CSV table of C-alpha atoms in Angstrom, one decimal:
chain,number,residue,atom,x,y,z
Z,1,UNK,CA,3.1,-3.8,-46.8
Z,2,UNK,CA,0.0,-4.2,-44.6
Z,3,UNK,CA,-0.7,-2.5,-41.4
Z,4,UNK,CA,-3.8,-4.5,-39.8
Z,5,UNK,CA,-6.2,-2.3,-37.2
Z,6,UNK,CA,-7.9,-4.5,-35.3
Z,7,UNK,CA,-10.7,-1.6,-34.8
Z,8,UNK,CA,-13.1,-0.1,-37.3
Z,9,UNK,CA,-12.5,2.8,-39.7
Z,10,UNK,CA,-13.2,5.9,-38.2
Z,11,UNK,CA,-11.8,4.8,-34.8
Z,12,UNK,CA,-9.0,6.2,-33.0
Z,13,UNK,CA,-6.6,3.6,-33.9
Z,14,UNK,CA,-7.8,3.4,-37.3
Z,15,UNK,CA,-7.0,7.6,-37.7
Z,16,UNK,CA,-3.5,7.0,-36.1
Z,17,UNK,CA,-2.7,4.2,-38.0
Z,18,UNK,CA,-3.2,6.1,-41.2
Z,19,UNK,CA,-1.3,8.8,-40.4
Z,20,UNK,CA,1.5,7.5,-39.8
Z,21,UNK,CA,1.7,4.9,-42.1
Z,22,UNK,CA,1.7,7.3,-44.9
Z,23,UNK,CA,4.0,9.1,-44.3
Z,24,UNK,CA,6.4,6.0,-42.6
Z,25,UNK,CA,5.5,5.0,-46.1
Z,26,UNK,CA,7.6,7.7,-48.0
Z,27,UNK,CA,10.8,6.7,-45.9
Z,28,UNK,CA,10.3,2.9,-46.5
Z,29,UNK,CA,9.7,3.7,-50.4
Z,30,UNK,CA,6.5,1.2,-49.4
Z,31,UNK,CA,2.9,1.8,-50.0
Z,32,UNK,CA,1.7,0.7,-46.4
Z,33,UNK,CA,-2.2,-0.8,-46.6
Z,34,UNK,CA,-4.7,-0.5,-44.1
Z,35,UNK,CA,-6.5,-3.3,-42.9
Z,36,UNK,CA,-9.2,-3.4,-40.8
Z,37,UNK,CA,-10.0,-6.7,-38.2
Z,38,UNK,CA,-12.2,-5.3,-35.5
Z,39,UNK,CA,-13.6,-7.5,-33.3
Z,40,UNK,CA,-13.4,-9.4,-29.9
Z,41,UNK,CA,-12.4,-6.3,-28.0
Z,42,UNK,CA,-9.5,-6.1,-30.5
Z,43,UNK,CA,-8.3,-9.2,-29.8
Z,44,UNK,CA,-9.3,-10.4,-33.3
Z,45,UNK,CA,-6.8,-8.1,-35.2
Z,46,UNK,CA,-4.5,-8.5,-32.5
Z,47,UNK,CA,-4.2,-12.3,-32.9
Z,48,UNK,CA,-4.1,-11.7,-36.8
Z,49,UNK,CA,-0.8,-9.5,-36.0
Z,50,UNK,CA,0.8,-12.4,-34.0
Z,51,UNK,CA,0.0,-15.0,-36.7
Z,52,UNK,CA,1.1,-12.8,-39.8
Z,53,UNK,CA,4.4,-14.0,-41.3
Z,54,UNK,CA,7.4,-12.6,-39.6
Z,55,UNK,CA,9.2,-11.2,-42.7
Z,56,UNK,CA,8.2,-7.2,-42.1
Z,57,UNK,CA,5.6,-6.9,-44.4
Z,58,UNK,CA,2.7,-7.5,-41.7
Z,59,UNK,CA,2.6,-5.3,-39.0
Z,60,UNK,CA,0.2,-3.5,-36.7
Z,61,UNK,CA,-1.3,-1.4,-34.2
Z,62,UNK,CA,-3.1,-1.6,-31.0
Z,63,UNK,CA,-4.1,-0.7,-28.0
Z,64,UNK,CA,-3.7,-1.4,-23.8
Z,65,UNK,CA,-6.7,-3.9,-23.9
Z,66,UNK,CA,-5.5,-6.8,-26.1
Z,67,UNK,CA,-2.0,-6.0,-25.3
Z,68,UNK,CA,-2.2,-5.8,-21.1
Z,69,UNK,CA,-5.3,-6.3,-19.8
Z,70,UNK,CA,-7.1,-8.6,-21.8
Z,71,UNK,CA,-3.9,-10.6,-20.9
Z,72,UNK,CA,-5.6,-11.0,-17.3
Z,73,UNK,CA,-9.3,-10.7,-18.0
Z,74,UNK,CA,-9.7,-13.2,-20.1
Z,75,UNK,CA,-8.7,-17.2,-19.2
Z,76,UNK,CA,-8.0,-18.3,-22.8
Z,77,UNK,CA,-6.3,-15.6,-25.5
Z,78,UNK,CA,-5.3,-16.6,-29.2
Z,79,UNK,CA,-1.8,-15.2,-28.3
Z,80,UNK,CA,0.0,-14.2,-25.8
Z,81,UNK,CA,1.5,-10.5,-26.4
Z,82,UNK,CA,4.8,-11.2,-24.5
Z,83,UNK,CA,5.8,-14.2,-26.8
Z,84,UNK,CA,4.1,-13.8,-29.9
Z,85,UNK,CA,4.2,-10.2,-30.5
Z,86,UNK,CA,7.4,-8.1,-31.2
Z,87,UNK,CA,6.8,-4.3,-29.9
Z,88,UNK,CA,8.0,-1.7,-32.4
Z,89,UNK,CA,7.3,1.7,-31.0
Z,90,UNK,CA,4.9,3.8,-28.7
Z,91,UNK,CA,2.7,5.6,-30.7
Z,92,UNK,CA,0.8,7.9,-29.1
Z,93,UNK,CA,-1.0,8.8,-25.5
Z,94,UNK,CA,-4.4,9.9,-25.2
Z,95,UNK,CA,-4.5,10.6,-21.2
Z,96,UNK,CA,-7.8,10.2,-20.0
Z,97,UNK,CA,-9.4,13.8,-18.7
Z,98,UNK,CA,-11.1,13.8,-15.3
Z,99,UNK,CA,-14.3,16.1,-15.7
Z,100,UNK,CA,-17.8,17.2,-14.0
Z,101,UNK,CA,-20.8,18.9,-15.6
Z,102,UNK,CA,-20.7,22.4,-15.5
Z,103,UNK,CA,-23.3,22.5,-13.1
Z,104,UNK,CA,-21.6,20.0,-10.9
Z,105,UNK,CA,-21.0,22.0,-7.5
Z,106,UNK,CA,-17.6,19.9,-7.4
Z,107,UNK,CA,-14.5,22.2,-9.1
Z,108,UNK,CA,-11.9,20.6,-8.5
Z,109,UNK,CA,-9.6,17.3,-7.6
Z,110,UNK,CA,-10.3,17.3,-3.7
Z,111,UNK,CA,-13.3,18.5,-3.4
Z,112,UNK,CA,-14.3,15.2,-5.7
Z,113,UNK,CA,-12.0,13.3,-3.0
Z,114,UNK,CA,-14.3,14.6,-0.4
Z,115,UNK,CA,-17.4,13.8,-2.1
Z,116,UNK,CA,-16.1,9.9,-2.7
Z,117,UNK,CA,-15.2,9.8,1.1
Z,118,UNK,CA,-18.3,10.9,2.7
Z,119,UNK,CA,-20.5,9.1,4.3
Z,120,UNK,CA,-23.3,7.4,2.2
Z,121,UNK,CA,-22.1,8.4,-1.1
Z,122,UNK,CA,-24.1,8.0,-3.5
Z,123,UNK,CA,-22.0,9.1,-6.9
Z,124,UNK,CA,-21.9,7.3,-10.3
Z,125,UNK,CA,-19.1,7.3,-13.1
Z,126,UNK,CA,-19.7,6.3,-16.6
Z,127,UNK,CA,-16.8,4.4,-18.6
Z,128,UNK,CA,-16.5,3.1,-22.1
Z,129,UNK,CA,-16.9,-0.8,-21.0
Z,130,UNK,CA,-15.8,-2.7,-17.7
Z,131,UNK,CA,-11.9,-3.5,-17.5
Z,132,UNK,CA,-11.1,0.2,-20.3
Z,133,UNK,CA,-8.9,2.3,-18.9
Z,134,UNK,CA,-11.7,4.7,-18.4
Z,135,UNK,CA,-13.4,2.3,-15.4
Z,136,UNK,CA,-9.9,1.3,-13.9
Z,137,UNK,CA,-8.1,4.2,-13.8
Z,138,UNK,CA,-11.4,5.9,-11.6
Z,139,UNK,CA,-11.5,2.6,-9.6
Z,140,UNK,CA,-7.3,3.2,-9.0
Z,141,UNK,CA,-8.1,6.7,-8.1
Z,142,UNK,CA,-10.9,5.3,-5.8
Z,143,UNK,CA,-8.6,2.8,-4.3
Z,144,UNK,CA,-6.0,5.2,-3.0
Z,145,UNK,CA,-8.2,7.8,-1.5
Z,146,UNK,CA,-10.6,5.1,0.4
Z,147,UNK,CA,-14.0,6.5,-1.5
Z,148,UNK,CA,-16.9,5.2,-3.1
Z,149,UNK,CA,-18.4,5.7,-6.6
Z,150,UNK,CA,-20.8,3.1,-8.1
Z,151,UNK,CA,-19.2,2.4,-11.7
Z,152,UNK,CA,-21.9,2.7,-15.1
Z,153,UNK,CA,-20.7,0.9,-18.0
Z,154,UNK,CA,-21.4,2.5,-21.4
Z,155,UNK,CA,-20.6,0.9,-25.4
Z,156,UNK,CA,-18.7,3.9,-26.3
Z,157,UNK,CA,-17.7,7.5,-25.2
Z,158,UNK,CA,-20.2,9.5,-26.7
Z,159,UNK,CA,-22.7,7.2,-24.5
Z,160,UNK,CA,-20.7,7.9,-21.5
Z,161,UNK,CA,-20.7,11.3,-21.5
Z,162,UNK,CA,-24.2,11.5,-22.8
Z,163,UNK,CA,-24.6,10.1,-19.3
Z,164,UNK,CA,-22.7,13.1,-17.6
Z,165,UNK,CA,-25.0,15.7,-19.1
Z,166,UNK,CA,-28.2,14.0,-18.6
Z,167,UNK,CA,-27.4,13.9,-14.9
Z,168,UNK,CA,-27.1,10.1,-14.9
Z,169,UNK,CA,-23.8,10.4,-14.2
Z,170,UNK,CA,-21.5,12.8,-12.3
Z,171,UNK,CA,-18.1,12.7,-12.9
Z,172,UNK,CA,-15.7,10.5,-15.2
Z,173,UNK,CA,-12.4,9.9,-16.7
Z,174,UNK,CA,-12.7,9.4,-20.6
Z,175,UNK,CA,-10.3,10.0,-23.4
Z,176,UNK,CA,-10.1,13.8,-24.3
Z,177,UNK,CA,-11.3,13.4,-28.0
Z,178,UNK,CA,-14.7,12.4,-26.2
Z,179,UNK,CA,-15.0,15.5,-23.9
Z,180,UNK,CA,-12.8,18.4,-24.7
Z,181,UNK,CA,-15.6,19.9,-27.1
Z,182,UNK,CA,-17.8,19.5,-24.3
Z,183,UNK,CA,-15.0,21.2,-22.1
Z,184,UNK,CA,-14.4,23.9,-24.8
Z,185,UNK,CA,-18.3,25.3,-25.2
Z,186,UNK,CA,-18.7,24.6,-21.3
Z,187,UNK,CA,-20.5,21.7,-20.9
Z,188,UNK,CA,-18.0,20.3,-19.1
Z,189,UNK,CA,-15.5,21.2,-16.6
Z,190,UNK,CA,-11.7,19.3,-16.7
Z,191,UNK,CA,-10.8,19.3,-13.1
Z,192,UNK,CA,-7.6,17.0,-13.3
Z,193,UNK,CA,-5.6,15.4,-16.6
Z,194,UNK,CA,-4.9,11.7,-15.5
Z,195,UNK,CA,-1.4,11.9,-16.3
Z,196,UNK,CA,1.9,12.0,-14.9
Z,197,UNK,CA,2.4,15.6,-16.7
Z,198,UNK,CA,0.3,18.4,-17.8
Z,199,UNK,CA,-1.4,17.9,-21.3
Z,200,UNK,CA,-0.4,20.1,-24.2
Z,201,UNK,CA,-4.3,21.1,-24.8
Z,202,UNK,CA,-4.9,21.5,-21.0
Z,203,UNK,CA,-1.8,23.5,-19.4
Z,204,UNK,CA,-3.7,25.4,-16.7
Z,205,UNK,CA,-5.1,22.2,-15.7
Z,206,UNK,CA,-3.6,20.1,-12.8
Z,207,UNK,CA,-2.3,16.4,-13.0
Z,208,UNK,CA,-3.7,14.1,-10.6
Z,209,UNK,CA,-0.3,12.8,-9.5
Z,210,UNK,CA,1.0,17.0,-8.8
Z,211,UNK,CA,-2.7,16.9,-6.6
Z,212,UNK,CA,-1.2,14.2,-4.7
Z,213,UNK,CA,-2.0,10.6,-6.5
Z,214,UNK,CA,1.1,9.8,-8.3
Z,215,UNK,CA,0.9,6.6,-10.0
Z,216,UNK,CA,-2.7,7.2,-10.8
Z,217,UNK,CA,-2.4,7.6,-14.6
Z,218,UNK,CA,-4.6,6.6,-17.2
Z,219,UNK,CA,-3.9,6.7,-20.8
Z,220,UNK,CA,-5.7,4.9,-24.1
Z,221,UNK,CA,-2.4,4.7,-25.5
Z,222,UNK,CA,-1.9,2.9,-29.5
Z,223,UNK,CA,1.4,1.0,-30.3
Z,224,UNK,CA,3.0,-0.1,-33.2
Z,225,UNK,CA,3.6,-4.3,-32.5
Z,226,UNK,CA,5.1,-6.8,-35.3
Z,227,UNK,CA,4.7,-10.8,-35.1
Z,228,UNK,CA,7.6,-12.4,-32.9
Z,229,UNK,CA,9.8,-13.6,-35.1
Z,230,UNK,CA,10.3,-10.6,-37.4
Z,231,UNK,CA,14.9,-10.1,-38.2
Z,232,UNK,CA,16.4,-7.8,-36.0
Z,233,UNK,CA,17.2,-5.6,-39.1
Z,234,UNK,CA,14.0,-5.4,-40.6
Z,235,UNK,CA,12.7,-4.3,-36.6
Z,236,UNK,CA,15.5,-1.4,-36.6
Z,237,UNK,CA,13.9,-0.4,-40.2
Z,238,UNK,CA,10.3,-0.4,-39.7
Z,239,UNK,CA,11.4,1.4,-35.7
Z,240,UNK,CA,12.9,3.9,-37.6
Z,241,UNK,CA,10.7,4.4,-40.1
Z,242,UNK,CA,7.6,4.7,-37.7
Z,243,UNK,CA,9.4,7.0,-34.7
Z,244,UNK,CA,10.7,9.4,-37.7
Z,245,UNK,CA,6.8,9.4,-39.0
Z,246,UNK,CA,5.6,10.4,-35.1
Z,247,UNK,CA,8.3,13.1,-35.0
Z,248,UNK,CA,7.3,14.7,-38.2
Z,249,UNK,CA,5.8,17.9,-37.7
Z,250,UNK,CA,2.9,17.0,-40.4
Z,251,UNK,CA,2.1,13.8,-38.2
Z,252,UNK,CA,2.3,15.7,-35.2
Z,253,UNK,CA,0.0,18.5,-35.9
Z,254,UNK,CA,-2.5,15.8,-37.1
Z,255,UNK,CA,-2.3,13.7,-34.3
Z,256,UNK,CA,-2.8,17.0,-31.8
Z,257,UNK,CA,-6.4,17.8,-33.7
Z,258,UNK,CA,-7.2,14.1,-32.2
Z,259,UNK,CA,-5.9,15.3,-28.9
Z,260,UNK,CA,-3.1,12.4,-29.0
Z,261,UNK,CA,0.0,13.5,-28.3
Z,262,UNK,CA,3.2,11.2,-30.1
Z,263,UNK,CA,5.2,9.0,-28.1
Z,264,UNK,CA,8.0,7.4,-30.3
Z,265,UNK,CA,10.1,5.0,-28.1
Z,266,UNK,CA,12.6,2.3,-29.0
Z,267,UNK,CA,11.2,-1.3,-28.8
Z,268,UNK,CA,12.7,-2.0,-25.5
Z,269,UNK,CA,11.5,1.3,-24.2
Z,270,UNK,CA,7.8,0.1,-25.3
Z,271,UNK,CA,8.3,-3.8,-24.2
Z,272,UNK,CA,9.0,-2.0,-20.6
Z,273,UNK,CA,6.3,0.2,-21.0
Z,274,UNK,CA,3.8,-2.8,-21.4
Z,275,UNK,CA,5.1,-4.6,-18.8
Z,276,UNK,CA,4.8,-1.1,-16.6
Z,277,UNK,CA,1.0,-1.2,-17.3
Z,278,UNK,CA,0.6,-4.8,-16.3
Z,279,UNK,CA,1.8,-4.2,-12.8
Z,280,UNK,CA,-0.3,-0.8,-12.4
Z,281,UNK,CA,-3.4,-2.5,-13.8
Z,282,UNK,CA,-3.5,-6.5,-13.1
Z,283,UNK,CA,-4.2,-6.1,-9.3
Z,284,UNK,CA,-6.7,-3.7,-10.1
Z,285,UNK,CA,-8.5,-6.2,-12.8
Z,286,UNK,CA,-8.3,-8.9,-10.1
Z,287,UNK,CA,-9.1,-7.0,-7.1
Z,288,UNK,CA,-12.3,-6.3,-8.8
Z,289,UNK,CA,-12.9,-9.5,-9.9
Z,290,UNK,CA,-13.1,-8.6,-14.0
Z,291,UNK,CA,-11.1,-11.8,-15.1
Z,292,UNK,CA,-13.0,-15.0,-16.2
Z,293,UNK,CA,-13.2,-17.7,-14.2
């Protein structure tokens, strides 16, 4: 069996992927290979998981880019996620952390609220690239309190919050396996988890939706997707297979070293979920003009 990535080794999809697949592996009596297809913002590997043959023996990963929002950003895609893709399972969350520089007079949630609103501010946030959940769900946040924050695009999170120590930058919303060893030696302070619920490696730390934002959640979630096509039965199988691999305490414990925390779903339960992130982000994407002309 292969199980494309359509992200580089070492990546976060890449270390989830492998995980799970070897032990999804044991219950299938399968060896499951990893194949690697970065490129195109992960569209590449994604359109390589829609054109696989539908027989169950080519599956994949990947992530809210080329399954929702690429959907709107770009004008022409290779495939189209709600026809050509069959969705197997949630994977896992990574719920973007909302965080400051130590040094950063702001401590918490509304006191970042007040900075955005006042008058002539002049703060900047980094994010891992234009249209990531990193810039939209800091431009959703900016949205529903009426503030201002200029956004900084970055290639990757270690760039972004490079820019949050050197000053450049002053507050952000990135995935925690970028900033919770910055948060953990004190370089950076975790003022809100952009999640619905608290996070597992951050209980003392408020949600923005308790703070008063609900809806404003932000996570660089991985799911497991199968071409369309694929027989019901063999979809049950490799479901089962996957969501007993995520529930596994092995894969679990892994998974929480990466700060992800496992999401198993049924296929339905992920198809909605998909279709739940459209709606939250599309008007964002268009309201700031990201998608092609």
């Amino acid at each position: 069996m292969t199980l494309i990535v359509p992200f580089g080794p070492g990546s976060s999809p890449d270390t989830m992927a492998r995980a799970v697949a070897e032990e999804a592996g044991k219950t299938l009596q399968q060896s499951i290979v990893i194949q690697n297809k970065p490129g195109a913002s992960g569209n590449l590997g994604t359109d390589a998981i829609a054109k696989a043959n539908p027989d169950g023996y080519t599956f994949g990963v990947s992530i809210t880019g080329p399954l929702v929002n690429n959907t709107v950003i770009y004008k022409h895609l290779p495939y189209r996620p709600a026809t050509d893709l069959t969705p197997l399972t949630l994977g896992v969350h990574q719920y973007n952390v909302l965080v400051v520089p130590s040094a950063s007079p702001v401590k918490t949630l509304p006191e970042l609220v007040a900075a955005m609103k006042k008058p002539g501010a002049q703060l900047n946030f980094p994010s891992t690239g234009a249209g990531t959940v990193s810039h939209l769900a800091v431009e959703l946040l900016l949205d529903r309190v009426g503030g201002k924050a200029l956004h900084v695009p970055y290639k990757s999170s270690p760039d972004a919050v490079t820019s949050l120590l050197s000053g450049d930058t002053q507050f952000a919303a990135l995935p925690p396996v970028a900033v919770m060893p910055m948060v953990k030696d004190g370089r950076l302070r975790a003022i809100a988890a952009v999640a619905a619920k608290r996070l597992s490696f951050l209980p003392d730390t408020p949600t923005v939706s308790e703070l008063g934002y609900p809806g404003v959640e932000g996570s660089g979630w991985i799911g497991f997707v199968a071409p369309a096509g694929i027989p019901a039965d063999i979809k049950t199988r490799l479901n089962a297979a996957l969501t007993q691999a995520l529930s596994s305490p092995s894969v679990t414990q892994r998974l929480k070293t990466m700060y992800m925390e496992a999401a198993p779903s049924t296929p339905e339960a992920f198809g909605q979920y998909m279709a739940d992130e459209l709606q939250r982000w599309s008007p964002v994407i268009q309201r700031l003009n990201l998608a092609e002309n």
